[in-house]
mmCIF file of N, CA, C and O in Angstrom:
data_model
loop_
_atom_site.group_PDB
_atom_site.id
_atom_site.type_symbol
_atom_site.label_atom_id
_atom_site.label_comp_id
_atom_site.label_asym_id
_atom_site.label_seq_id
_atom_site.Cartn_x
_atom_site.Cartn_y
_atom_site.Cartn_z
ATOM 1 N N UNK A 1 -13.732 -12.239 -35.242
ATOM 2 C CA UNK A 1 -13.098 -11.116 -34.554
ATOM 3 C C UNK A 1 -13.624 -10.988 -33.127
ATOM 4 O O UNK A 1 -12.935 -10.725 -32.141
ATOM 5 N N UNK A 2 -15.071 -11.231 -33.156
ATOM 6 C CA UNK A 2 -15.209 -11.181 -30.966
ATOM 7 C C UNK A 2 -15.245 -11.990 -30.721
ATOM 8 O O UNK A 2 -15.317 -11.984 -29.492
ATOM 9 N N UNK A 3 -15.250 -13.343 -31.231
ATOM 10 C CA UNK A 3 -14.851 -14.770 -30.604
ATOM 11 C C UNK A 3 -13.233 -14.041 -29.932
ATOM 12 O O UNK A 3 -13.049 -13.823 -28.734
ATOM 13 N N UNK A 4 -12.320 -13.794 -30.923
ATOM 14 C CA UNK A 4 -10.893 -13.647 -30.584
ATOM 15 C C UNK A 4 -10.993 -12.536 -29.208
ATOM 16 O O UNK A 4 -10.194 -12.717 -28.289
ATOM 17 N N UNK A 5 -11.828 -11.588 -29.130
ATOM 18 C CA UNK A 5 -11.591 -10.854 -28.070
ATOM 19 C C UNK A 5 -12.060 -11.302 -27.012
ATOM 20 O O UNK A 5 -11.394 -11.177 -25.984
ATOM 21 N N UNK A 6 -13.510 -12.034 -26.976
ATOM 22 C CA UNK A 6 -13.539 -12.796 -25.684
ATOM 23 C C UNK A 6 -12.516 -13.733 -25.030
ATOM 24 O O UNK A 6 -12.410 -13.794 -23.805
ATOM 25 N N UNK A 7 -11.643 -14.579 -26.005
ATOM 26 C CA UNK A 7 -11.021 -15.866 -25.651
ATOM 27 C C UNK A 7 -9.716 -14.405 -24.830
ATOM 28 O O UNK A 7 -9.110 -14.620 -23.780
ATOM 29 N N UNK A 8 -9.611 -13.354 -25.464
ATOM 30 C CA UNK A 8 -8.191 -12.443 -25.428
ATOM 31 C C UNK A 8 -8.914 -12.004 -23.787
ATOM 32 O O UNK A 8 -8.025 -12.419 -23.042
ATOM 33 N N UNK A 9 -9.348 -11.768 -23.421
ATOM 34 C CA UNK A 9 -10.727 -11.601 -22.481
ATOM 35 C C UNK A 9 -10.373 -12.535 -20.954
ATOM 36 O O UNK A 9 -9.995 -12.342 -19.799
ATOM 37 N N UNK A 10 -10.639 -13.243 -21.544
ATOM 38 C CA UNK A 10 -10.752 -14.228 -20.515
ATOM 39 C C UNK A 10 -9.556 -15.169 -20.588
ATOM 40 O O UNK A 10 -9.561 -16.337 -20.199
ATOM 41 N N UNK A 11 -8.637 -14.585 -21.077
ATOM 42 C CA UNK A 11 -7.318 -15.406 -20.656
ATOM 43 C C UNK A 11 -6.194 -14.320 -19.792
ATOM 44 O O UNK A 11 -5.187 -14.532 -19.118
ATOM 45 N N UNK A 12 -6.894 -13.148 -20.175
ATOM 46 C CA UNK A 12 -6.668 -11.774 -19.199
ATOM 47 C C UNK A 12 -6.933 -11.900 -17.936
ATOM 48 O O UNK A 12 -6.140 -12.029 -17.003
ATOM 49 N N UNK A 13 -8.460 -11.845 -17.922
ATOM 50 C CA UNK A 13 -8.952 -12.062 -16.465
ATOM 51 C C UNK A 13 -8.581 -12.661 -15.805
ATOM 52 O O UNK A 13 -8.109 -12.252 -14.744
ATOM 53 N N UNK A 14 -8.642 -14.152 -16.216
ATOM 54 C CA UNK A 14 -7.349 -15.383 -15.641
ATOM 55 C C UNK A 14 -6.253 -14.910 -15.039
ATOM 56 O O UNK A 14 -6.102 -14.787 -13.824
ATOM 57 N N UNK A 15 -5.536 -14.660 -15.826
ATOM 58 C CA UNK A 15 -4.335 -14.631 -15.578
ATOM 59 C C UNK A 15 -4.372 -13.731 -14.581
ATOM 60 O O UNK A 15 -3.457 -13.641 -13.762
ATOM 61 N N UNK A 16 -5.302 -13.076 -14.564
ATOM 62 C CA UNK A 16 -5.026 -11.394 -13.415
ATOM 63 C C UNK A 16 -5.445 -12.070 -12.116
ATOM 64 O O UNK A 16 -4.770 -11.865 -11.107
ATOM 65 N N UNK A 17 -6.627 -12.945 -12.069
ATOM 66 C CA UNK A 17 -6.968 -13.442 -10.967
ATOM 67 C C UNK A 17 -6.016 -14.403 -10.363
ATOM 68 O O UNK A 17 -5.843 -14.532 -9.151
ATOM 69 N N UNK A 18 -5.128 -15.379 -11.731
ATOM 70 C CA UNK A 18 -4.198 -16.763 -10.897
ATOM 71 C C UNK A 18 -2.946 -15.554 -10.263
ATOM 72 O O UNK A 18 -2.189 -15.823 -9.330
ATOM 73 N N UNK A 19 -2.952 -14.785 -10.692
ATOM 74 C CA UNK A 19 -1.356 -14.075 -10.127
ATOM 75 C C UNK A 19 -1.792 -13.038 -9.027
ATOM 76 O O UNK A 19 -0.945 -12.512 -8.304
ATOM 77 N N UNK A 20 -2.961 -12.792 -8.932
ATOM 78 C CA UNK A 20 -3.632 -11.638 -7.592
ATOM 79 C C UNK A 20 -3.815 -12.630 -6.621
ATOM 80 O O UNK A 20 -4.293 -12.130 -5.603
ATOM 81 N N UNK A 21 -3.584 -14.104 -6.506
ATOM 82 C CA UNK A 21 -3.276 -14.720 -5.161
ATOM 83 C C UNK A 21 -2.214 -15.240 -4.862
ATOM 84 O O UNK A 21 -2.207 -16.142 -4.024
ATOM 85 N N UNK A 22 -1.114 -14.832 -5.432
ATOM 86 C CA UNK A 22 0.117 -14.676 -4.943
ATOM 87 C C UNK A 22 0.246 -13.083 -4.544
ATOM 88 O O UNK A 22 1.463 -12.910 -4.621
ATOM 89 N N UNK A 23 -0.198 -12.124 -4.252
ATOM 90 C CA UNK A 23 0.008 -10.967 -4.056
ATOM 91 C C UNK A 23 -0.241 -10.946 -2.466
ATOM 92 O O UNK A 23 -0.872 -11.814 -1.863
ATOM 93 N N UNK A 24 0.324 -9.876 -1.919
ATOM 94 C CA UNK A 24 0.412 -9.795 -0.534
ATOM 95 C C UNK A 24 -0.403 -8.124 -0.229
ATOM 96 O O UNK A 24 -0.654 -7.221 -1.028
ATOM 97 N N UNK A 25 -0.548 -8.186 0.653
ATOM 98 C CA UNK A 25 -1.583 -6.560 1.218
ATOM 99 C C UNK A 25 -0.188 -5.186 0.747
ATOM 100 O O UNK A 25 0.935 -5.368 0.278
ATOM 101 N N UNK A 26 -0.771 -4.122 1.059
ATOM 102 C CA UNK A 26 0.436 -2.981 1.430
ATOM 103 C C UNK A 26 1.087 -2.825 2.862
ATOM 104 O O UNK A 26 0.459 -2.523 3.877
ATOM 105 N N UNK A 27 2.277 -3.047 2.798
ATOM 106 C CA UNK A 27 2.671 -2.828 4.171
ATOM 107 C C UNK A 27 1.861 -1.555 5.140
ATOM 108 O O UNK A 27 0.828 -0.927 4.908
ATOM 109 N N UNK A 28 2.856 -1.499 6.339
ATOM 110 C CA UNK A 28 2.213 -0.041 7.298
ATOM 111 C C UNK A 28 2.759 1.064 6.639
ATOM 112 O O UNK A 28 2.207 2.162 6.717
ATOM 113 N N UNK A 29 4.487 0.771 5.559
ATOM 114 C CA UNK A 29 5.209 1.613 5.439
ATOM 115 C C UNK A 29 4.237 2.114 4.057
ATOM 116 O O UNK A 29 4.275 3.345 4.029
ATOM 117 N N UNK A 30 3.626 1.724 3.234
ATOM 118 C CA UNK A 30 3.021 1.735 2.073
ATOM 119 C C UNK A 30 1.544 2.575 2.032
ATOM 120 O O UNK A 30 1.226 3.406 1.182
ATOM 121 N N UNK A 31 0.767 2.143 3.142
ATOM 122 C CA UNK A 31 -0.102 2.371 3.735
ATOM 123 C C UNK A 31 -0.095 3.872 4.491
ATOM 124 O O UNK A 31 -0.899 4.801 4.415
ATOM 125 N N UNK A 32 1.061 3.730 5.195
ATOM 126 C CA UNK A 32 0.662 5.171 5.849
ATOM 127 C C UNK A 32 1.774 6.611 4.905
ATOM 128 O O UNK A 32 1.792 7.781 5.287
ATOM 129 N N UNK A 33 2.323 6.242 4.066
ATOM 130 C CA UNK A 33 2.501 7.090 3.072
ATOM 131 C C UNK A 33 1.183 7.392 1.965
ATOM 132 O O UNK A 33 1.238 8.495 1.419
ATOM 133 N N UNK A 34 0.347 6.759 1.701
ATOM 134 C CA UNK A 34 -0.814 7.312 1.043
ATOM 135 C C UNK A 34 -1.530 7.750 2.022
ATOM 136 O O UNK A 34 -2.066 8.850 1.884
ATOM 137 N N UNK A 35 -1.701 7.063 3.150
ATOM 138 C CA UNK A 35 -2.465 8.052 3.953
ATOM 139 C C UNK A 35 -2.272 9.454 4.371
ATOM 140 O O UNK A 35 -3.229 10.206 4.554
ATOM 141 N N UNK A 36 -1.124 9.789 4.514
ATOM 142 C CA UNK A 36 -0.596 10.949 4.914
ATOM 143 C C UNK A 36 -0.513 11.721 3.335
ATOM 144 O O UNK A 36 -0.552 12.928 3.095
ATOM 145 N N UNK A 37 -0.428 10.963 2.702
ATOM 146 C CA UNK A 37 -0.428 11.805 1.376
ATOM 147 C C UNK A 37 -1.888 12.360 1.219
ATOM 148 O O UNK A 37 -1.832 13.540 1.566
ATOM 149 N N UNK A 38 -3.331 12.000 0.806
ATOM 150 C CA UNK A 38 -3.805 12.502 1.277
ATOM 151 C C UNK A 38 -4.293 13.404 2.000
ATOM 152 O O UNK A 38 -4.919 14.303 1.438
ATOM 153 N N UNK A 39 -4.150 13.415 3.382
ATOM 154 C CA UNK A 39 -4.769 13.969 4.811
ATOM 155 C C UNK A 39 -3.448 15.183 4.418
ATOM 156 O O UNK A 39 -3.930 16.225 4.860
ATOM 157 N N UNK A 40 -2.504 15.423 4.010
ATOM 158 C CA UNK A 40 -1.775 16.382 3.854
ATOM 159 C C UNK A 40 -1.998 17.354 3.008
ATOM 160 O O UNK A 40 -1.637 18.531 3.016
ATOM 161 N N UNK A 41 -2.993 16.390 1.854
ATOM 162 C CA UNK A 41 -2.943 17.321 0.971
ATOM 163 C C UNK A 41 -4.725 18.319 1.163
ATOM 164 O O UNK A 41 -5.188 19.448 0.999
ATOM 165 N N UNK A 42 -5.073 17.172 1.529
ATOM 166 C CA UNK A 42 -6.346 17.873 2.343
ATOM 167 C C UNK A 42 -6.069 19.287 3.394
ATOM 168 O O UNK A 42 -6.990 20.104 3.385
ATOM 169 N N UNK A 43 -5.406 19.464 3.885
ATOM 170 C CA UNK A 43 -4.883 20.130 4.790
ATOM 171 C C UNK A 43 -4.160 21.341 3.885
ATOM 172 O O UNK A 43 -4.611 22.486 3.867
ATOM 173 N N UNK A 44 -3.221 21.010 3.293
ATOM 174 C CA UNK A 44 -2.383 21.982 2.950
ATOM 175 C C UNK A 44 -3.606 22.916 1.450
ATOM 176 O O UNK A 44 -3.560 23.924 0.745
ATOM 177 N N UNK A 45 -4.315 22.013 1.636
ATOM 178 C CA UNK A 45 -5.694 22.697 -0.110
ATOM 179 C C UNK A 45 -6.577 23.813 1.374
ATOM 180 O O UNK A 45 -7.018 24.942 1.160
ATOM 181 N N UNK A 46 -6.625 23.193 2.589
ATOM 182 C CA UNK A 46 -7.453 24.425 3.070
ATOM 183 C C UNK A 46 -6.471 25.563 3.940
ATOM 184 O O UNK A 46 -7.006 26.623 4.264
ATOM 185 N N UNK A 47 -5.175 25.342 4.269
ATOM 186 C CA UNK A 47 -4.180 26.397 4.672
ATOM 187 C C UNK A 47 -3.916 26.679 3.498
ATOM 188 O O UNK A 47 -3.767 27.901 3.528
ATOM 189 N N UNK A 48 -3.773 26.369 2.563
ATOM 190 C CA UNK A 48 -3.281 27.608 1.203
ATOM 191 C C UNK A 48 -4.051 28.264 0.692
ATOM 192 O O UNK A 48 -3.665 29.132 -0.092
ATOM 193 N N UNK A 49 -5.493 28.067 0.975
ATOM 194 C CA UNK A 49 -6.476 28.684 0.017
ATOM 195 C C UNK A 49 -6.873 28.146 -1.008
ATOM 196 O O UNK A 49 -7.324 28.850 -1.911
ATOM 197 N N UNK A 50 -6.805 26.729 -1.135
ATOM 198 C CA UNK A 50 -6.929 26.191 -2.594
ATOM 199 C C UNK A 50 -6.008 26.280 -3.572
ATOM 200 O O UNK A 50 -6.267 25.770 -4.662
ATOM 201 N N UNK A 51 -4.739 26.961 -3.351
ATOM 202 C CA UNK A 51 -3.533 27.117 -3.967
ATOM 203 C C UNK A 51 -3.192 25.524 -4.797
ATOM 204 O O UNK A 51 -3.724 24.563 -4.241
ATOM 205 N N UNK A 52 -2.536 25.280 -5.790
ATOM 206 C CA UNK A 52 -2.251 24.070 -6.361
ATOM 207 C C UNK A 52 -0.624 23.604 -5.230
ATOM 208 O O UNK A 52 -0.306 22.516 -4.751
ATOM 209 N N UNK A 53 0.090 25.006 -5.149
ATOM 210 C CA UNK A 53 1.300 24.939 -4.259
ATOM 211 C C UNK A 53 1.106 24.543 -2.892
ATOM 212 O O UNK A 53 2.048 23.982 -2.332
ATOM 213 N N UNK A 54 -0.333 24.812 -2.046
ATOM 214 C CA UNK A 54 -0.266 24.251 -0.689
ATOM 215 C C UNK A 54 -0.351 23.375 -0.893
ATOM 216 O O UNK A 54 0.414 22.609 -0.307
ATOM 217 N N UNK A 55 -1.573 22.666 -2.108
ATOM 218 C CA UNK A 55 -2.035 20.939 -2.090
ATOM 219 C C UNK A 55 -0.798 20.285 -2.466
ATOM 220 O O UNK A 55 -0.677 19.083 -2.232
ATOM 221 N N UNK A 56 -0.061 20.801 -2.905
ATOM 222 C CA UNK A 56 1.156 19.613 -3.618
ATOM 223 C C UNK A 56 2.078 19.751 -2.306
ATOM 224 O O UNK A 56 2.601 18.706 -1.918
ATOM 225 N N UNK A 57 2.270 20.637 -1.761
ATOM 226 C CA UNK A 57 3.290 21.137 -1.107
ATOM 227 C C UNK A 57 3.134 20.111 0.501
ATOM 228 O O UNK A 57 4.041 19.547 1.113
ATOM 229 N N UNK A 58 1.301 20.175 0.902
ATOM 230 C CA UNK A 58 1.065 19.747 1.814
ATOM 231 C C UNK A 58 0.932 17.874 1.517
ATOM 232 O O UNK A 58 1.094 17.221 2.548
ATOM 233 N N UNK A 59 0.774 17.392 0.765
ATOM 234 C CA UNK A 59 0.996 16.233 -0.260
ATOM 235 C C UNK A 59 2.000 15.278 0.088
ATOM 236 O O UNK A 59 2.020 14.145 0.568
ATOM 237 N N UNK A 60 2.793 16.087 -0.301
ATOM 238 C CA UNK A 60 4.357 15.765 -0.352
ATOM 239 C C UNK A 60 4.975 15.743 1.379
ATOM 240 O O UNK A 60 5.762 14.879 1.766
ATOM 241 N N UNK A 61 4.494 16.754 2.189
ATOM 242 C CA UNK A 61 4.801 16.835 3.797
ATOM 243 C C UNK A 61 4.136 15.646 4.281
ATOM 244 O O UNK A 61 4.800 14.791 4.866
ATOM 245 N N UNK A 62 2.506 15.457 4.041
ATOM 246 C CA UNK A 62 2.146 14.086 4.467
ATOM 247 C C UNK A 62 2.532 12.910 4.032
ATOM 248 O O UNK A 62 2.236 11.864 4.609
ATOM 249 N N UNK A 63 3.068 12.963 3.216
ATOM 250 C CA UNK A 63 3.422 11.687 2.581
ATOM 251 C C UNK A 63 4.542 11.465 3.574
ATOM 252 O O UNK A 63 4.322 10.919 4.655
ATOM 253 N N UNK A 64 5.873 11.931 3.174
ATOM 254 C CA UNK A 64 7.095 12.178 4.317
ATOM 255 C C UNK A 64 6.692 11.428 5.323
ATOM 256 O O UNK A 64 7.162 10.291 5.358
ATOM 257 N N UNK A 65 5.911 11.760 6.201
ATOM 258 C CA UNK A 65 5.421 11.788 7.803
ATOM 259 C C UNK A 65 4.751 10.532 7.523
ATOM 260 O O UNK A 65 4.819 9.544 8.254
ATOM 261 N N UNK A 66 4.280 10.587 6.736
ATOM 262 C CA UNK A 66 2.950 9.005 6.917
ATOM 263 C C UNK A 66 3.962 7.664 6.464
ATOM 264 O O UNK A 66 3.615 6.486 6.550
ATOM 265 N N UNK A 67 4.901 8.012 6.111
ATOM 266 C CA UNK A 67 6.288 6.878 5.344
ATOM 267 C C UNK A 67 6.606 6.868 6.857
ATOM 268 O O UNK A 67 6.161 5.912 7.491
ATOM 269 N N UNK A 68 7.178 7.622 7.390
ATOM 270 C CA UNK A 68 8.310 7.158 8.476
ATOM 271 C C UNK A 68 7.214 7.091 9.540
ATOM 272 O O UNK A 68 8.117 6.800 10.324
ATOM 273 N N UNK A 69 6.228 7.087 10.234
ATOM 274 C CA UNK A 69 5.244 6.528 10.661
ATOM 275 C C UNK A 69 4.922 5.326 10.111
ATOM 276 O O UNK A 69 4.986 4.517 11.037
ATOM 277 N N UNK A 70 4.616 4.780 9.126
ATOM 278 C CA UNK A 70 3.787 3.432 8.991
ATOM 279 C C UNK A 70 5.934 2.533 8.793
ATOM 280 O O UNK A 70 6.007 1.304 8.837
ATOM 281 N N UNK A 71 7.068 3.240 8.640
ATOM 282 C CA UNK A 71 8.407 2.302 8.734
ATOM 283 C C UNK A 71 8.640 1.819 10.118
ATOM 284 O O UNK A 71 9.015 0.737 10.571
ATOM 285 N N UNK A 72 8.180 3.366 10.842
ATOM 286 C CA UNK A 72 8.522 2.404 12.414
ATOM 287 C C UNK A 72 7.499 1.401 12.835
ATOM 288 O O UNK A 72 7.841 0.601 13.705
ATOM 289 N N UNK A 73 6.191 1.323 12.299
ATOM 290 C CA UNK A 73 4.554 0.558 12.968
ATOM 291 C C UNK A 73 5.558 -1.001 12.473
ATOM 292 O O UNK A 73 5.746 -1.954 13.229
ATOM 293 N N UNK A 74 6.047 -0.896 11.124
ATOM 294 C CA UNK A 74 6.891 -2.289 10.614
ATOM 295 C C UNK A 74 7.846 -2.878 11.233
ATOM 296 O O UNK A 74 7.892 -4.088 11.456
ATOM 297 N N UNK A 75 8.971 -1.759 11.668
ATOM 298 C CA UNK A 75 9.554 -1.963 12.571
ATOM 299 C C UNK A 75 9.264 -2.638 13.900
ATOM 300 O O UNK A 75 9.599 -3.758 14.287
ATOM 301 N N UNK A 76 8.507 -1.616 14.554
ATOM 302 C CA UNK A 76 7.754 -2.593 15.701
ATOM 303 C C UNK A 76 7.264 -3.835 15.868
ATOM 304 O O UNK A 76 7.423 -4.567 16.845
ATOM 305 N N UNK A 77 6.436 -4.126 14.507
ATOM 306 C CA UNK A 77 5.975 -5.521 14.717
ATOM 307 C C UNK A 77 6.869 -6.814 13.790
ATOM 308 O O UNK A 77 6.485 -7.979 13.684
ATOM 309 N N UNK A 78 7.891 -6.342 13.302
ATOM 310 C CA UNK A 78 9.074 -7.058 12.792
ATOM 311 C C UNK A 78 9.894 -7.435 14.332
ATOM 312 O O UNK A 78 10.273 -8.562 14.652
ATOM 313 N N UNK A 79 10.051 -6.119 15.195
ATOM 314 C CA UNK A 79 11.112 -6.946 16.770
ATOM 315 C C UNK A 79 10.411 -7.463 17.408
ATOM 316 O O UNK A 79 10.896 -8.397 18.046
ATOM 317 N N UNK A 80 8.616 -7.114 17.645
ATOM 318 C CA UNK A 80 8.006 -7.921 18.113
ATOM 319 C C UNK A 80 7.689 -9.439 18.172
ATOM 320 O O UNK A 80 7.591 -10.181 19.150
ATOM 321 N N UNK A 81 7.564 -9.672 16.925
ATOM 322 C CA UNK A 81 7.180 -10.858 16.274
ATOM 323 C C UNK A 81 8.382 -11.312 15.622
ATOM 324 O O UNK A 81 8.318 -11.607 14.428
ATOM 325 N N UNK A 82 9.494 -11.410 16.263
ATOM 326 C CA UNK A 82 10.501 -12.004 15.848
ATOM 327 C C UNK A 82 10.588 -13.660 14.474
ATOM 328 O O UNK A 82 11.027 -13.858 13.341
ATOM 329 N N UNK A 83 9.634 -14.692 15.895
ATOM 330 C CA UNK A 83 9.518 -15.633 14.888
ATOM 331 C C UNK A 83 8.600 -15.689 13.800
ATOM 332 O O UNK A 83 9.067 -15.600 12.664
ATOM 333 N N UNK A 84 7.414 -15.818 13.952
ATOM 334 C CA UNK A 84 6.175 -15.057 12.990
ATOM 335 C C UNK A 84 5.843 -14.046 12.288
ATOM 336 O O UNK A 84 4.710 -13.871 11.839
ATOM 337 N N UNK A 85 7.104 -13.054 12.083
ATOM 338 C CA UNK A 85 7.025 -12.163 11.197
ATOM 339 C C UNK A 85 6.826 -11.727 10.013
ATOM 340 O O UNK A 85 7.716 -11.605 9.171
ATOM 341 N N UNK A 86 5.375 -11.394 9.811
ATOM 342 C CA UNK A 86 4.857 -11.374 8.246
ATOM 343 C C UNK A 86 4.824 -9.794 8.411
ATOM 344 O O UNK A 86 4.487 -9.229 9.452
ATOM 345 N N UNK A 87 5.296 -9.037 7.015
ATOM 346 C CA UNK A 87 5.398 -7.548 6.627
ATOM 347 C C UNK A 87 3.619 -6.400 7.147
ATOM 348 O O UNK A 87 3.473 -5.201 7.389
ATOM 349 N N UNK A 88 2.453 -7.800 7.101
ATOM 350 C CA UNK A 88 1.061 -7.431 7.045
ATOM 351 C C UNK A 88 0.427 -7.943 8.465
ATOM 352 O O UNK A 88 -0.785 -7.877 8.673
ATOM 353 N N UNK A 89 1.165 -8.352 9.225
ATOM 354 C CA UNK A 89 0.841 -9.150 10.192
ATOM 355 C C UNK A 89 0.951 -8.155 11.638
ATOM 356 O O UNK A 89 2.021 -7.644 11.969
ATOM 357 N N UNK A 90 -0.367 -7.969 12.451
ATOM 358 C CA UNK A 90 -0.283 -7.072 13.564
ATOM 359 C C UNK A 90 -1.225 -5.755 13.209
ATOM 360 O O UNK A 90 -1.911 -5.611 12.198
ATOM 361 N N UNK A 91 -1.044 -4.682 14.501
ATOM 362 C CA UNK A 91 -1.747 -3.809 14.034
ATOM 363 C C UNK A 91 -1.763 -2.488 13.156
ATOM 364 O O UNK A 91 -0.812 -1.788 13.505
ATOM 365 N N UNK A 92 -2.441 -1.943 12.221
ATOM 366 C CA UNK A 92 -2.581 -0.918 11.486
ATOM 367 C C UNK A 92 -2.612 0.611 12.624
ATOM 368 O O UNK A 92 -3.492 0.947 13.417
ATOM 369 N N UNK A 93 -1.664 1.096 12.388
ATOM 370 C CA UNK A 93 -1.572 2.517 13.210
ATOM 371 C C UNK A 93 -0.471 2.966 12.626
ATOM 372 O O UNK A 93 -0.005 4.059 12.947
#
């Protein structure tokens, strides 16, 4: 029985590691929606008072804002980099 869970184990791990280098980073658009999700909700937990309604409320506003911020950073370096255009490629802002 832990022979079987090691071999179950380590054909897991494997597999998680051969397929995590085909994986690519988070875009800007990906990236700056958690960021703003976050920093919003940080924000909206100390304008509400600790309310559960500012943190979700402010959450949800950063998120919004941090999406269409990190779509145009993609944008930008998609017309920039016309020929060389990788989704992760350029700068983070």
């Amino acid at each position: 029985m832990l022979k079987t869970r090691y071999w179950v184990s380590a054909v897991a791990i494997s597999a998680t590691a051969f397929l995590g280098g085909c994986a690519t980073g988070p875009s800007n658009q990906q990236l700056g929606t958690a960021g703003g999700a976050v920093v919003g909700g940080a924000v909206g937990h100390a304008i509400g008072g600790g309310s559960a309604v500012g943190t979700v409320g402010g959450a949800a506003a950063g998120a919004l804002i941090g999406n269409e911020v990190g779509r145009r950073s993609d944008q930008r370096n998609y017309y920039d980099n016309r020929n060389n255009y990788y989704p992760n490629n350029g700068p983070r802002y």
